[in-house]
């Protein structure tokens, strides 16, 4: 990875997650294509998971 981008993909439910989580970004974004990393980091600031 050449550069890191700050984001804030928040968990909205209480308690720590059990195990590892893998996210399907096409489902989260509602799109077929995943944008460039800098744009993705901005989009995830407005998203959350449970």
PDB file of C-alpha atoms in Angstrom:
ATOM      1  CA  UNK A   1       0.000   0.000   0.000  1.00  0.00           C
ATOM      2  CA  UNK A   2       1.475   3.310  -1.035  1.00  0.00           C
ATOM      3  CA  UNK A   3      -0.711   5.649   0.990  1.00  0.00           C
ATOM      4  CA  UNK A   4      -3.221   5.392   3.830  1.00  0.00           C
ATOM      5  CA  UNK A   5      -6.481   7.363   3.953  1.00  0.00           C
ATOM      6  CA  UNK A   6      -8.389   8.221   7.106  1.00  0.00           C
ATOM      7  CA  UNK A   7     -12.005   7.043   7.310  1.00  0.00           C
ATOM      8  CA  UNK A   8     -14.617   6.240   9.958  1.00  0.00           C
ATOM      9  CA  UNK A   9     -16.694   3.150   9.105  1.00  0.00           C
ATOM     10  CA  UNK A  10     -18.731   2.982  12.328  1.00  0.00           C
ATOM     11  CA  UNK A  11     -20.253  -0.021  14.051  1.00  0.00           C
ATOM     12  CA  UNK A  12     -23.701   1.025  15.293  1.00  0.00           C
ATOM     13  CA  UNK A  13     -24.584  -1.920  17.528  1.00  0.00           C
ATOM     14  CA  UNK A  14     -23.268  -2.401  21.073  1.00  0.00           C
ATOM     15  CA  UNK A  15     -20.677  -4.992  22.102  1.00  0.00           C
ATOM     16  CA  UNK A  16     -17.539  -6.080  20.333  1.00  0.00           C
ATOM     17  CA  UNK A  17     -17.831  -8.230  17.196  1.00  0.00           C
ATOM     18  CA  UNK A  18     -17.097 -11.938  17.539  1.00  0.00           C
ATOM     19  CA  UNK A  19     -14.438 -13.088  15.106  1.00  0.00           C
ATOM     20  CA  UNK A  20     -13.350 -11.552  11.827  1.00  0.00           C
ATOM     21  CA  UNK A  21     -15.632  -9.467   9.616  1.00  0.00           C
ATOM     22  CA  UNK A  22     -15.396  -9.372   5.831  1.00  0.00           C
ATOM     23  CA  UNK A  23     -17.392  -6.690   4.016  1.00  0.00           C
ATOM     24  CA  UNK A  24     -18.698  -6.838   0.444  1.00  0.00           C
ATOM     25  CA  UNK A  25     -18.067  -3.245  -0.600  1.00  0.00           C
ATOM     26  CA  UNK A  26     -20.230  -3.572  -3.712  1.00  0.00           C
ATOM     27  CA  UNK A  27     -23.190  -4.368  -1.443  1.00  0.00           C
ATOM     28  CA  UNK A  28     -22.389  -1.585   1.047  1.00  0.00           C
ATOM     29  CA  UNK A  29     -21.965   0.970  -1.738  1.00  0.00           C
ATOM     30  CA  UNK A  30     -24.843  -0.345  -3.844  1.00  0.00           C
ATOM     31  CA  UNK A  31     -22.597  -0.298  -6.917  1.00  0.00           C
ATOM     32  CA  UNK A  32     -20.858  -2.761  -9.224  1.00  0.00           C
ATOM     33  CA  UNK A  33     -17.561  -0.877  -9.238  1.00  0.00           C
ATOM     34  CA  UNK A  34     -15.476   0.048  -6.201  1.00  0.00           C
ATOM     35  CA  UNK A  35     -14.082   3.599  -6.419  1.00  0.00           C
ATOM     36  CA  UNK A  36     -10.461   4.590  -5.907  1.00  0.00           C
ATOM     37  CA  UNK A  37      -9.214   4.323  -2.314  1.00  0.00           C
ATOM     38  CA  UNK A  38      -9.288   8.073  -1.587  1.00  0.00           C
ATOM     39  CA  UNK A  39     -12.920   8.346  -2.730  1.00  0.00           C
ATOM     40  CA  UNK A  40     -13.863   5.105  -0.940  1.00  0.00           C
ATOM     41  CA  UNK A  41     -12.482   6.412   2.364  1.00  0.00           C
ATOM     42  CA  UNK A  42     -14.738   9.486   2.072  1.00  0.00           C
ATOM     43  CA  UNK A  43     -17.833   7.423   1.186  1.00  0.00           C
ATOM     44  CA  UNK A  44     -17.336   5.070   4.153  1.00  0.00           C
ATOM     45  CA  UNK A  45     -17.419   8.026   6.557  1.00  0.00           C
ATOM     46  CA  UNK A  46     -21.181   8.195   5.896  1.00  0.00           C
ATOM     47  CA  UNK A  47     -21.775   4.435   6.206  1.00  0.00           C
ATOM     48  CA  UNK A  48     -22.146   2.153   9.229  1.00  0.00           C
ATOM     49  CA  UNK A  49     -22.381  -1.545  10.020  1.00  0.00           C
ATOM     50  CA  UNK A  50     -23.933  -3.718  12.722  1.00  0.00           C
TER      51      UNK A  50
END
